[in-house]
Short mmCIF file of C-alpha atoms in Angstrom, two decimals:
data_model
loop_
_atom_site.label_atom_id
_atom_site.label_comp_id
_atom_site.label_asym_id
_atom_site.label_seq_id
_atom_site.Cartn_x
_atom_site.Cartn_y
_atom_site.Cartn_z
CA UNK A 143 42.35 106.47 -17.54
CA UNK A 144 44.22 104.32 -20.01
CA UNK A 145 45.53 102.12 -17.21
CA UNK A 146 42.02 101.63 -15.94
CA UNK A 147 40.76 100.53 -19.37
CA UNK A 148 43.68 98.16 -19.68
CA UNK A 149 42.90 96.60 -16.29
CA UNK A 150 39.27 96.19 -17.28
CA UNK A 151 40.35 94.54 -20.52
CA UNK A 152 42.66 92.21 -18.67
CA UNK A 153 39.86 91.21 -16.28
CA UNK A 154 37.49 90.49 -19.23
CA UNK A 155 40.15 88.33 -20.87
CA UNK A 156 40.72 86.39 -17.65
CA UNK A 157 36.99 85.83 -17.24
CA UNK A 158 36.70 84.63 -20.83
CA UNK A 159 39.67 82.36 -20.37
CA UNK A 160 38.09 80.86 -17.28
CA UNK A 161 34.81 80.28 -19.18
CA UNK A 162 36.42 78.55 -22.17
CA UNK A 163 37.65 74.93 -21.67
CA UNK A 164 41.36 74.43 -21.59
CA UNK A 165 43.26 72.99 -24.51
CA UNK A 166 42.96 69.26 -25.17
CA UNK A 167 45.87 66.99 -24.40
CA UNK A 168 47.26 64.34 -26.75
CA UNK A 169 44.68 61.79 -25.60
CA UNK A 170 41.82 64.11 -26.58
CA UNK A 171 40.70 64.39 -22.97
CA UNK A 172 40.05 67.44 -20.96
CA UNK A 173 42.78 68.50 -18.60
CA UNK A 174 40.30 69.47 -16.00
CA UNK A 175 37.53 67.15 -14.94
CA UNK A 176 34.14 68.23 -13.73
CA UNK A 177 33.66 67.86 -10.01
CA UNK A 178 30.37 67.27 -8.16
CA UNK A 179 29.61 69.31 -5.12
CA UNK A 180 30.70 67.58 -1.88
CA UNK A 181 27.10 67.27 -0.60
CA UNK A 182 25.90 65.51 -3.79
CA UNK A 183 28.79 63.04 -3.66
CA UNK A 184 28.09 62.20 -0.05
CA UNK A 185 24.40 61.63 -0.80
CA UNK A 186 25.25 59.35 -3.74
CA UNK A 187 27.44 57.17 -1.50
CA UNK A 188 24.76 56.86 1.15
CA UNK A 189 22.20 55.41 -1.27
CA UNK A 190 24.06 52.14 -2.15
CA UNK A 191 25.21 51.77 1.44
CA UNK A 192 21.64 52.14 2.61
CA UNK A 193 20.42 49.57 0.07
CA UNK A 194 23.14 47.10 1.07
CA UNK A 195 22.35 47.57 4.76
CA UNK A 196 18.61 47.08 4.14
CA UNK A 197 19.22 43.89 2.16
CA UNK A 198 21.51 42.48 4.84
CA UNK A 199 18.96 43.34 7.52
CA UNK A 200 16.18 41.50 5.68
CA UNK A 201 18.43 38.50 4.98
CA UNK A 202 19.47 38.30 8.62
CA UNK A 203 15.84 38.54 9.69
CA UNK A 204 14.92 35.66 7.33
CA UNK A 205 17.80 33.49 8.61
CA UNK A 206 16.77 34.10 12.21
CA UNK A 207 13.17 33.19 11.36
CA UNK A 208 14.25 29.94 9.66
CA UNK A 209 16.47 29.09 12.60
CA UNK A 210 13.55 29.66 14.96
CA UNK A 211 11.31 27.34 12.92
CA UNK A 212 14.09 24.70 12.75
CA UNK A 213 14.37 24.78 16.54
CA UNK A 214 10.62 25.04 17.24
CA UNK A 215 9.42 22.13 15.06
CA UNK A 216 11.16 19.35 17.05
CA UNK A 217 9.78 20.69 20.32
CA UNK A 218 6.31 21.01 18.77
CA UNK A 219 6.45 17.39 17.55
CA UNK A 220 7.71 16.24 20.94
CA UNK A 221 4.93 18.05 22.81
CA UNK A 222 2.23 16.95 20.32
CA UNK A 223 2.84 13.30 19.29
CA UNK A 224 -0.38 13.40 17.26
CA UNK A 225 1.51 15.44 14.66
CA UNK A 226 3.98 12.61 14.11
CA UNK A 227 1.11 10.12 13.91
CA UNK A 228 -0.44 12.21 11.15
CA UNK A 229 2.84 12.14 9.26
CA UNK A 230 3.00 8.35 9.54
CA UNK A 231 -0.57 7.77 8.35
CA UNK A 232 -0.91 10.68 5.88
CA UNK A 233 -4.59 9.77 5.75
CA UNK A 234 -5.44 13.44 5.09
CA UNK A 235 -3.70 13.17 1.69
CA UNK A 236 -6.47 11.97 -0.59
CA UNK A 237 -5.19 11.22 -4.07
CA UNK A 238 -6.38 11.11 -6.75
CA UNK A 239 -8.65 14.03 -5.90
CA UNK A 240 -12.26 14.44 -6.93
CA UNK A 241 -13.05 10.77 -7.56
CA UNK A 242 -16.27 9.17 -6.36
CA UNK A 243 -15.27 6.08 -4.38
CA UNK A 244 -18.85 4.83 -4.69
CA UNK A 245 -18.21 4.40 -8.43
CA UNK A 246 -15.16 2.14 -8.98
CA UNK A 247 -16.24 1.80 -12.61
CA UNK A 248 -15.01 5.37 -13.13
CA UNK A 249 -11.50 3.99 -12.54
CA UNK A 250 -11.94 1.27 -15.17
CA UNK A 251 -13.12 -1.37 -12.67
CA UNK A 252 -16.36 -2.39 -14.34
CA UNK A 253 -16.47 -5.70 -12.46
CA UNK A 254 -16.15 -4.14 -9.00
CA UNK A 255 -18.77 -3.48 -6.32
CA UNK A 256 -18.55 -0.87 -3.55
CA UNK A 257 -19.65 -1.94 -0.04
CA UNK A 258 -19.73 -0.34 3.38
CA UNK A 259 -18.98 -2.46 6.47
CA UNK A 260 -19.14 -1.53 10.14
CA UNK A 261 -16.33 -3.09 12.22
CA UNK A 262 -17.29 -1.15 15.36
CA UNK A 263 -19.90 1.32 16.50
CA UNK A 264 -19.29 4.76 14.94
CA UNK A 265 -16.82 3.21 12.47
CA UNK A 266 -17.73 2.61 8.82
CA UNK A 267 -15.26 1.49 6.16
CA UNK A 268 -15.56 1.59 2.38
CA UNK A 269 -14.77 -1.69 0.59
CA UNK A 270 -14.19 -2.61 -3.06
CA UNK A 271 -14.66 -6.16 -4.30
CA UNK A 272 -13.28 -6.93 -7.76
CA UNK A 273 -14.24 -10.34 -9.15
CA UNK A 274 -11.93 -12.41 -11.41
CA UNK A 275 -11.83 -11.22 -15.00
CA UNK A 276 -13.49 -14.49 -16.05
CA UNK A 277 -16.65 -13.33 -14.26
CA UNK A 278 -16.61 -9.87 -15.83
CA UNK A 279 -19.60 -10.35 -18.13
CA UNK A 280 -21.67 -12.01 -15.41
CA UNK A 281 -20.91 -9.15 -13.01
CA UNK A 282 -22.39 -6.41 -15.19
CA UNK A 283 -25.36 -4.78 -13.53
CA UNK A 284 -25.31 -7.11 -10.52
CA UNK A 285 -25.99 -5.95 -6.97
CA UNK A 286 -24.02 -6.40 -3.74
CA UNK A 287 -25.70 -9.71 -2.91
CA UNK A 288 -24.49 -11.25 -6.18
CA UNK A 289 -20.91 -10.10 -5.51
CA UNK A 290 -20.98 -11.53 -1.97
CA UNK A 291 -22.20 -14.87 -3.24
CA UNK A 292 -19.51 -14.81 -5.95
CA UNK A 293 -16.86 -15.11 -3.23
CA UNK A 294 -17.98 -18.73 -2.91
CA UNK A 295 -17.07 -19.48 -6.54
CA UNK A 296 -14.01 -21.62 -7.19
CA UNK A 297 -11.53 -18.73 -7.23
CA UNK A 298 -9.01 -17.75 -4.54
CA UNK A 299 -9.36 -14.41 -2.74
CA UNK A 300 -6.72 -11.77 -2.04
CA UNK A 301 -7.32 -9.26 0.76
CA UNK A 302 -5.24 -6.21 -0.19
CA UNK A 303 -4.06 -3.81 2.54
CA UNK A 304 -2.81 -0.55 1.08
CA UNK A 305 -0.15 1.80 2.42
CA UNK A 306 -0.39 5.30 3.83
CA UNK A 307 -1.79 8.30 1.94
CA UNK A 308 -4.37 8.10 -0.80
CA UNK A 309 -7.38 5.79 -0.94
CA UNK A 310 -8.41 2.40 -2.28
CA UNK A 311 -8.80 4.23 -5.61
CA UNK A 312 -5.11 5.14 -5.96
CA UNK A 313 -3.81 4.71 -9.51
CA UNK A 314 -1.11 2.10 -8.78
CA UNK A 315 -3.51 0.21 -6.52
CA UNK A 316 -6.19 0.07 -9.21
CA UNK A 317 -3.63 -1.26 -11.69
CA UNK A 318 -2.66 -4.04 -9.28
CA UNK A 319 -6.34 -5.02 -8.80
CA UNK A 320 -6.61 -5.37 -12.58
CA UNK A 321 -3.51 -7.58 -12.76
CA UNK A 322 -4.70 -9.84 -9.94
CA UNK A 323 -8.20 -10.03 -11.39
CA UNK A 324 -6.77 -11.07 -14.77
CA UNK A 325 -4.90 -13.88 -12.98
CA UNK A 326 -8.16 -15.27 -11.60
CA UNK A 327 -8.31 -13.81 -8.09
CA UNK A 328 -11.09 -12.05 -6.24
CA UNK A 329 -9.58 -8.82 -4.86
CA UNK A 330 -11.10 -7.29 -1.74
CA UNK A 331 -9.64 -4.00 -0.55
CA UNK A 332 -10.80 -1.22 1.74
CA UNK A 333 -9.90 2.12 3.27
CA UNK A 334 -9.00 1.99 6.95
CA UNK A 335 -10.99 4.18 9.32
CA UNK A 336 -10.01 7.79 8.66
CA UNK A 337 -8.97 7.14 5.03
CA UNK A 338 -11.02 7.95 1.95
CA UNK A 339 -14.75 7.88 2.73
CA UNK A 340 -14.30 5.62 5.77
CA UNK A 341 -15.43 7.07 9.09
CA UNK A 342 -13.35 6.98 12.26
CA UNK A 343 -9.99 8.06 13.67
CA UNK A 344 -6.86 6.26 12.45
CA UNK A 345 -4.72 4.20 14.79
CA UNK A 346 -2.66 1.04 14.48
CA UNK A 347 -5.12 -0.89 16.63
CA UNK A 348 -8.06 0.40 14.61
CA UNK A 349 -6.46 -0.40 11.26
CA UNK A 350 -5.68 -3.94 12.41
CA UNK A 351 -9.21 -4.46 13.70
CA UNK A 352 -10.66 -3.20 10.40
CA UNK A 353 -8.53 -5.73 8.54
CA UNK A 354 -9.62 -8.53 10.89
CA UNK A 355 -13.27 -7.62 10.39
CA UNK A 356 -12.94 -7.72 6.58
CA UNK A 357 -11.02 -11.02 6.70
CA UNK A 358 -13.75 -12.64 8.80
CA UNK A 359 -16.38 -11.19 6.45
CA UNK A 360 -14.59 -12.81 3.49
CA UNK A 361 -14.17 -16.18 5.23
CA UNK A 362 -17.86 -16.28 6.06
CA UNK A 363 -18.62 -16.16 2.31
CA UNK A 364 -15.66 -17.82 0.55
CA UNK A 365 -16.15 -21.37 1.77
CA UNK A 366 -13.04 -23.49 1.27
CA UNK A 367 -11.45 -21.14 -1.27
CA UNK A 368 -7.93 -20.02 -0.34
CA UNK A 369 -7.65 -16.53 1.15
CA UNK A 370 -4.33 -14.67 0.88
CA UNK A 371 -3.26 -11.45 2.61
CA UNK A 372 -1.32 -8.89 0.55
CA UNK A 373 0.15 -5.82 2.28
CA UNK A 374 2.02 -2.96 0.68
CA UNK A 375 4.33 -0.47 2.46
CA UNK A 376 2.58 0.64 5.68
CA UNK A 377 -0.02 -2.03 4.85
CA UNK A 378 2.65 -4.68 5.52
CA UNK A 379 2.54 -3.58 9.18
CA UNK A 380 -1.23 -4.07 9.21
CA UNK A 381 -0.83 -7.39 7.41
CA UNK A 382 1.64 -8.90 9.89
CA UNK A 383 -0.44 -7.62 12.82
CA UNK A 384 -3.47 -9.32 11.30
CA UNK A 385 -1.78 -12.59 10.38
CA UNK A 386 -0.10 -12.89 13.78
CA UNK A 387 -3.50 -12.54 15.41
CA UNK A 388 -5.05 -15.06 13.00
CA UNK A 389 -2.28 -17.57 13.73
CA UNK A 390 -2.70 -17.11 17.47
CA UNK A 391 -6.38 -17.98 17.17
CA UNK A 392 -5.46 -20.87 14.82
CA UNK A 393 -7.20 -19.51 11.71
CA UNK A 394 -4.19 -18.50 9.57
CA UNK A 395 -4.58 -17.34 5.97
CA UNK A 396 -3.29 -19.53 3.18
CA UNK A 397 -0.34 -17.21 2.48
CA UNK A 398 1.05 -13.77 3.28
CA UNK A 399 2.51 -11.48 0.61
CA UNK A 400 4.49 -8.42 1.68
CA UNK A 401 5.34 -5.83 -0.97
CA UNK A 402 8.00 -3.24 -0.06
CA UNK A 403 8.02 -4.14 3.65
CA UNK A 404 10.06 -2.66 6.51
CA UNK A 405 11.21 -4.17 9.79
CA UNK A 406 9.38 -1.80 12.13
CA UNK A 407 8.03 1.72 11.85
CA UNK A 408 10.80 3.25 13.94
CA UNK A 409 13.54 1.85 11.72
CA UNK A 410 11.59 2.80 8.60
CA UNK A 411 11.14 6.38 9.87
CA UNK A 412 14.88 6.65 10.52
CA UNK A 413 15.65 5.34 7.02
CA UNK A 414 13.09 7.51 5.20
CA UNK A 415 14.61 10.02 2.74
CA UNK A 416 13.10 12.94 4.67
CA UNK A 417 14.81 11.73 7.83
CA UNK A 418 18.28 10.85 6.55
CA UNK A 419 19.57 14.43 6.60
CA UNK A 420 18.06 15.05 10.03
CA UNK A 421 19.59 11.97 11.60
CA UNK A 422 22.99 13.14 10.43
CA UNK A 423 22.79 16.79 11.41
CA UNK A 424 20.10 17.17 14.08
CA UNK A 425 21.13 16.23 17.63
CA UNK A 426 18.56 14.21 19.54
CA UNK A 427 16.65 13.17 16.40
CA UNK A 428 15.40 9.91 17.96
CA UNK A 429 14.19 11.66 21.12
CA UNK A 430 12.44 14.45 19.21
CA UNK A 431 10.97 12.57 16.24
CA UNK A 432 11.00 8.79 16.79
CA UNK A 433 10.01 8.56 20.43
CA UNK A 434 6.71 10.44 19.74
CA UNK A 435 5.77 7.70 17.25
CA UNK A 436 6.15 5.08 19.98
CA UNK A 437 4.31 7.34 22.42
CA UNK A 438 1.40 7.42 19.96
CA UNK A 439 1.20 3.62 20.15
CA UNK A 440 2.50 3.11 16.60
CA UNK A 441 4.92 0.20 16.20
CA UNK A 442 4.01 -1.92 13.16
CA UNK A 443 6.63 -4.40 14.33
CA UNK A 444 6.97 -6.69 11.30
CA UNK A 445 10.26 -8.05 12.64
CA UNK A 446 8.54 -9.23 15.83
CA UNK A 447 5.32 -10.39 14.19
CA UNK A 448 7.01 -12.78 11.74
CA UNK A 449 8.30 -14.79 14.70
CA UNK A 450 4.69 -15.76 15.47
CA UNK A 451 3.39 -16.34 11.95
CA UNK A 452 2.88 -19.83 10.59
CA UNK A 453 1.94 -19.68 6.90
CA UNK A 454 3.79 -19.29 3.62
CA UNK A 455 5.48 -15.90 3.18
CA UNK A 456 6.44 -14.10 -0.04
CA UNK A 457 8.36 -10.79 0.06
CA UNK A 458 8.59 -8.56 -3.03
CA UNK A 459 10.95 -5.57 -3.02
CA UNK A 460 12.49 -3.30 -5.64
CA UNK A 461 16.16 -2.47 -5.21
CA UNK A 462 15.54 1.18 -6.17
CA UNK A 463 12.74 1.72 -3.64
CA UNK A 464 13.24 5.33 -2.40
CA UNK A 465 10.62 5.14 0.37
CA UNK A 466 11.26 1.84 2.11
CA UNK A 467 14.94 0.97 1.55
CA UNK A 468 15.61 -2.40 -0.01
CA UNK A 469 17.87 -3.46 2.86
CA UNK A 470 14.93 -3.34 5.30
CA UNK A 471 12.96 -5.84 3.21
CA UNK A 472 16.00 -8.09 2.99
CA UNK A 473 16.56 -7.81 6.73
CA UNK A 474 12.94 -8.81 7.41
CA UNK A 475 13.34 -11.83 5.13
CA UNK A 476 16.46 -12.95 7.02
CA UNK A 477 14.56 -12.73 10.31
CA UNK A 478 11.62 -14.72 8.95
CA UNK A 479 13.76 -17.34 7.21
CA UNK A 480 15.47 -18.26 10.48
CA UNK A 481 12.29 -18.17 12.57
CA UNK A 482 11.05 -21.46 13.95
CA UNK A 483 7.45 -20.50 13.12
CA UNK A 484 8.20 -20.86 9.38
CA UNK A 485 10.02 -24.20 9.59
CA UNK A 486 7.12 -26.02 7.88
CA UNK A 487 6.30 -23.27 5.40
CA UNK A 488 7.79 -21.68 2.32
CA UNK A 489 9.56 -18.33 2.77
CA UNK A 490 10.64 -16.59 -0.43
CA UNK A 491 12.26 -13.24 -1.23
CA UNK A 492 12.02 -11.82 -4.76
CA UNK A 493 14.12 -8.73 -5.55
CA UNK A 494 13.55 -6.52 -8.60
CA UNK A 495 16.67 -4.99 -10.13
CA UNK A 496 17.19 -1.22 -10.10
CA UNK A 497 17.28 -1.10 -13.91
CA UNK A 498 13.60 -2.11 -14.00
CA UNK A 499 12.58 1.15 -12.33
CA UNK A 500 9.75 -0.29 -10.22
CA UNK A 501 10.73 1.83 -7.22
CA UNK A 502 8.15 1.82 -4.38
CA UNK A 503 4.83 1.07 -6.03
CA UNK A 504 5.24 -0.23 -9.57
CA UNK A 505 6.07 -3.92 -9.07
CA UNK A 506 2.66 -4.69 -10.60
CA UNK A 507 4.26 -3.78 -13.97
CA UNK A 508 6.61 -6.75 -13.84
CA UNK A 509 5.89 -9.30 -16.57
CA UNK A 510 7.34 -11.89 -14.18
CA UNK A 511 4.74 -11.24 -11.48
CA UNK A 512 2.13 -13.71 -12.82
CA UNK A 513 4.71 -16.50 -12.87
CA UNK A 514 6.00 -15.61 -9.39
CA UNK A 515 2.48 -15.69 -7.93
CA UNK A 516 1.49 -18.83 -9.80
CA UNK A 517 4.53 -20.74 -8.56
CA UNK A 518 4.35 -19.46 -5.00
CA UNK A 519 0.59 -19.52 -4.44
CA UNK A 520 0.25 -22.78 -6.32
CA UNK A 521 2.49 -24.29 -3.65
CA UNK A 522 0.39 -22.60 -0.97
CA UNK A 523 -2.83 -23.99 -2.44
CA UNK A 524 -1.28 -27.47 -2.40
CA UNK A 525 -0.47 -27.02 1.30
CA UNK A 526 -4.00 -25.79 1.90
CA UNK A 527 -5.63 -28.84 0.41
CA UNK A 528 -3.29 -31.29 2.20
#
């Protein structure tokens, strides 16, 4: 009986000893660590593995989708050249938004009248005519007939052909109209068919015909006053198309001014910032992206047109132009300067240093611009009258 009690006591002591934690070691840590059940440990490992696998799966799916788009876009452009034409014209980008093109005075052009002309059936183009600043007071409250008759006053006229995107009411364009008006010029500008509030579908032929129609409209009202053509960016392609045609019919303008010009649209597209990376890393870039432009009938071949132009030529280009690289404007000047068609006319190239920050569309800010135009166009007016 005693032995049995002793065994019971020993069992109770062992149980108590098992329940009480063991003695602490010198580092004040328990000698025995707690252990999770095997099933719980396995489940805990599966959770981060599952999350990592799910993240990798989604990332791989995204990369495959991007690769598919990267491969599909060139084929889509190749099969649908109209897409590339849209990217050249950007006529669907109307900036600034929410302006009423019927009210140029809202843009600070209080001496400007809005017209609508019809170059062809089913085509209507919106036109702005800004009179010289000297006629500002007389222009207040006047109707379209007064503005048309004012073209016959003793002031030269500049027909301005804007670039792609936006409208005739673009901020930098409006600022240039103000500068030219302050220098004593009539400024006539318009939106090509498909731009702004003009009706029609854009094309190189259509844009050129619109410009020809407006030029003839001006000449019918301006008498013997000099008429100059000013093109900017894509508008330089329209300008050289127009002036080549005018020279071929022996009615050239008194001078041609090209601001930020390129050689031809294919070379400009290859040199555009959006294209530089693609030309380096995408095989068959020309076949996929540049050939569709030609297929759409878009050339804007300034380098060819200048060989058939016979009037004074002024080229303005900023060295820091990020859209039309400076070297293209310089290359066009070199072609024109050696062309036989310009042997009796003045050809001038005016660069604007990078430090000035005029980039693609801010040459109008140059304090030297009035002097440049006065010296160049003064020479052109002398040629006109002799």
